[in-house]
Amino acid sequence: MEIIINKTKLRLIRGDITDQETDAIVNAANSGLMGGGGVDGAIHRRGGPKILEECKKIRQSEWPKGLPTGKAVITTGGNLKASFVIHTVGPIWRGGNNKEPELLTDAYRNSLKLAVSKGLKSIAFPSISTGAYGYPIWKASLIALSTVKEFLEKENKLDEIIFVLFSQSDLETYKDVAKEVIPNV
Ligand code: AR6
């Protein structure tokens, strides 16, 4: 599925985020920034040790206690096709009344802002928080897509944003929600 919002192409695809050739891919990391499972594990495996070295430096200099939920930082992409990795931390789902929607919005918005501030033109997102962190996919996709839409309505410096969904059912959910959130699709 492909949608144009204020000159930026938004694509929803099924795939592996580590295959993407966008300027940056986004990592659904944890506060420690030392790797983990899911997307995080896949990115560090394929990207190689350079990414972890840069994450360690970020911890030492900027975030000694860890990257807070909703914030984003950037490293190079190591051996990945993408030149950069934007690491963000989504919220752990605790029932929905613990600022989960605000924090998930922040994770997307701060990743987009960081990409634009670095002059990047294309960015690929995974479905942040919907794996190990347990955020219900339908609710998370609503936030992901509406945050991107709002961002693009104010800003047209990006050429392309891709949501890379790991399963067919996640892709179908994102497509259904996109039809609701983004008019004229
Ligand atoms: N490409 C695209 N999507 C993927 C890939 C991949 N290679 N691998 C998994 N997914 P998760 P979270 C999907 O758990 O919920 C880690 O251990 C997956 O199916 O990666 O934000 C971190 O270190 C799901 O739909 O991220 C943190 O501790 C989505 O990506 C914690 O998990 C997100 O799943 C973060 O949990």
Coordinates of C-alpha atoms and ligand atoms in Angstrom, one line a residue:
M1 CA 0.0 0.0 0.0
E2 CA 1.3 3.4 -1.0
I3 CA -0.1 6.8 0.1
I4 CA 1.2 10.3 -0.6
I5 CA 1.0 12.8 2.3
N6 CA 2.1 16.4 1.6
K7 CA 4.7 15.1 -1.0
T8 CA 6.1 12.3 1.2
K9 CA 5.5 8.7 0.1
L10 CA 4.2 6.5 2.9
R11 CA 4.4 2.7 2.2
L12 CA 3.2 -0.2 4.2
I13 CA 5.0 -3.5 3.5
R14 CA 5.6 -6.9 4.9
G15 CA 9.3 -7.6 5.4
D16 CA 12.4 -7.5 7.6
I17 CA 13.5 -4.1 8.6
T18 CA 17.2 -5.0 8.4
D19 CA 16.8 -5.4 4.6
Q20 CA 15.6 -1.9 4.1
E21 CA 17.7 0.6 2.0
T22 CA 16.3 3.8 3.5
D23 CA 18.7 6.4 4.9
A24 CA 17.7 5.2 8.4
I25 CA 15.9 2.3 10.0
V26 CA 14.3 2.6 13.4
N27 CA 15.2 0.2 16.2
A28 CA 12.6 -0.7 18.8
A29 CA 15.2 -0.7 21.5
N30 CA 15.1 -0.7 25.3
S31 CA 16.5 1.9 27.7
G32 CA 19.8 0.1 28.1
L33 CA 20.7 0.4 24.4
M34 CA 22.8 -2.8 24.7
G35 CA 20.7 -4.9 22.3
G36 CA 18.0 -7.5 23.0
G37 CA 15.6 -9.7 21.1
G38 CA 13.1 -9.0 18.2
V39 CA 14.0 -6.0 15.9
D40 CA 16.8 -4.9 18.3
G41 CA 18.5 -8.3 18.1
A42 CA 18.1 -8.5 14.3
I43 CA 19.6 -5.0 13.8
H44 CA 22.6 -5.7 16.0
R45 CA 23.2 -9.1 14.4
R46 CA 23.2 -7.8 10.9
G47 CA 24.7 -4.4 11.6
G48 CA 27.7 -5.8 13.5
P49 CA 29.6 -4.5 16.6
K50 CA 30.0 -0.9 15.4
I51 CA 26.4 -0.1 16.4
L52 CA 26.8 -1.4 19.9
E53 CA 30.1 0.5 20.3
E54 CA 28.3 3.7 19.4
C55 CA 25.4 2.9 21.7
K56 CA 27.9 2.5 24.6
K57 CA 29.3 5.9 23.8
I58 CA 25.8 7.4 23.9
R59 CA 25.2 5.8 27.3
Q60 CA 28.5 7.1 28.7
S61 CA 28.1 10.7 27.4
E62 CA 24.4 11.5 27.0
W63 CA 22.3 8.9 28.9
P64 CA 24.2 7.3 31.7
K65 CA 21.0 6.0 33.3
G66 CA 19.6 4.8 30.0
L67 CA 17.5 6.3 27.2
P68 CA 14.1 7.3 28.6
T69 CA 11.0 5.8 27.0
G70 CA 9.8 8.0 24.1
K71 CA 13.2 9.5 23.3
A72 CA 15.4 8.7 20.3
V73 CA 19.1 8.7 19.5
I74 CA 21.1 7.9 16.3
T75 CA 24.1 5.8 15.4
T76 CA 25.5 4.8 12.0
G77 CA 24.2 1.6 10.4
G78 CA 27.4 -0.5 10.6
N79 CA 27.1 -3.3 8.0
L80 CA 23.4 -2.6 7.3
K81 CA 22.2 -1.2 3.9
A82 CA 20.7 1.8 5.8
S83 CA 23.3 4.4 6.7
F84 CA 21.9 5.1 10.1
V85 CA 19.9 3.5 12.9
I86 CA 17.6 5.6 15.0
H87 CA 17.1 3.9 18.4
T88 CA 14.0 4.6 20.3
V89 CA 12.3 3.1 23.2
G90 CA 8.5 2.4 23.1
P91 CA 6.4 1.9 26.2
I92 CA 5.7 -1.4 27.8
W93 CA 2.0 -2.0 27.7
R94 CA 0.5 -2.0 31.2
G95 CA -3.1 -1.8 30.4
G96 CA -3.2 1.6 28.7
N97 CA -3.6 4.0 31.6
N98 CA 0.1 4.5 32.2
K99 CA 0.8 7.1 29.5
E100 CA 1.4 4.3 26.9
P101 CA -0.3 6.3 24.1
E102 CA 1.7 9.5 24.8
L103 CA 4.9 7.6 25.1
L104 CA 4.4 5.7 21.9
T105 CA 3.5 9.0 20.1
D106 CA 6.8 10.4 21.4
A107 CA 8.8 7.5 20.2
Y108 CA 7.5 8.0 16.6
R109 CA 7.6 11.8 16.7
N110 CA 11.1 12.0 18.2
S111 CA 12.5 9.5 15.6
L112 CA 11.0 11.6 12.8
K113 CA 12.3 14.8 14.2
L114 CA 15.8 13.3 14.6
A115 CA 15.8 12.1 11.0
V116 CA 14.8 15.5 9.7
S117 CA 17.3 17.3 11.9
K118 CA 20.1 15.1 10.4
G119 CA 18.9 15.9 6.8
L120 CA 17.8 12.3 6.2
K121 CA 15.2 11.7 3.4
S122 CA 13.9 8.2 4.0
I123 CA 13.1 6.2 7.1
A124 CA 11.8 2.7 7.8
F125 CA 9.8 1.9 11.0
P126 CA 9.0 -1.4 12.6
S127 CA 5.8 -1.7 14.7
I128 CA 7.3 -0.3 17.9
S129 CA 6.2 -1.9 21.2
T130 CA 3.9 -4.6 19.7
G131 CA 6.3 -7.5 20.2
A132 CA 8.0 -8.1 23.6
Y133 CA 6.4 -4.9 25.0
G134 CA 2.9 -6.2 24.4
Y135 CA 1.1 -3.1 23.0
P136 CA -2.0 -4.2 21.2
I137 CA -1.4 -4.0 17.5
W138 CA -4.6 -2.2 16.5
K139 CA -4.1 0.5 19.1
A140 CA -0.4 0.8 18.3
S141 CA -1.0 1.1 14.6
L142 CA -3.5 3.9 15.1
I143 CA -0.9 5.9 17.0
A144 CA 1.9 5.1 14.6
L145 CA -0.1 6.1 11.5
S146 CA -1.7 9.2 13.0
T147 CA 1.6 10.5 14.4
V148 CA 3.2 10.1 11.0
K149 CA 0.3 11.7 9.3
E150 CA 0.3 14.7 11.7
F151 CA 4.1 15.1 11.3
L152 CA 3.9 15.0 7.5
E153 CA 1.1 17.6 7.4
K154 CA 3.5 20.1 9.1
E155 CA 6.7 19.0 7.5
N156 CA 7.6 17.9 4.0
K157 CA 11.3 17.4 4.1
L158 CA 11.1 13.6 3.9
D159 CA 10.8 11.7 0.6
E160 CA 9.7 8.3 2.0
I161 CA 8.5 6.6 5.2
I162 CA 8.1 2.8 5.2
F163 CA 6.3 0.8 7.8
V164 CA 7.9 -2.7 7.7
L165 CA 5.5 -5.2 9.3
F166 CA 6.8 -8.6 10.2
S167 CA 3.7 -10.7 9.7
Q168 CA 0.9 -10.6 7.2
S169 CA -1.7 -10.0 9.9
D170 CA 0.2 -7.0 11.2
L171 CA 0.3 -5.6 7.7
E172 CA -3.4 -6.1 7.3
T173 CA -4.1 -4.3 10.5
Y174 CA -1.9 -1.4 9.5
K175 CA -3.6 -1.2 6.1
D176 CA -7.1 -1.3 7.6
V177 CA -6.2 1.4 10.1
A178 CA -4.5 3.5 7.4
K179 CA -7.8 3.6 5.5
E180 CA -9.5 5.0 8.6
V181 CA -6.8 7.5 9.6
I182 CA -5.7 8.8 6.3
P183 CA -8.4 10.1 4.0
N184 CA -8.5 9.6 0.3
V185 CA -6.8 6.2 0.4
Ligands
AR6_1 N1 11.8 -6.7 11.0 C1 10.6 -6.1 11.2 N2 9.9 -6.3 12.3 C2 10.3 -7.2 13.2 C3 11.6 -7.9 13.1 C4 12.3 -7.6 11.9 N3 13.5 -8.1 11.7 N4 11.7 -8.7 14.1 C5 10.6 -8.6 14.9 N5 9.7 -7.7 14.3 P1 9.9 -6.2 19.3 P2 9.1 -4.1 21.2 C6 8.4 -7.2 14.8 O1 9.8 -7.2 20.4 O2 7.8 -4.7 21.4 C7 13.6 -6.2 22.4 O3 14.2 -7.3 23.1 C8 7.7 -8.0 15.9 O4 7.0 -9.1 15.3 O5 11.2 -6.2 18.5 O6 9.2 -2.6 21.1 C9 14.3 -4.9 22.8 O7 15.6 -5.0 23.2 C10 6.8 -6.9 16.5 O8 5.6 -6.8 15.6 O9 9.9 -4.7 20.0 C11 13.4 -4.5 23.9 O10 13.8 -5.0 25.2 C12 7.6 -5.6 16.3 O11 8.6 -5.9 15.4 C13 12.0 -5.0 23.6 O12 12.3 -6.1 22.7 C14 8.2 -5.1 17.6 O13 8.6 -6.2 18.4 C15 11.2 -4.0 22.7 O14 9.9 -4.5 22.5

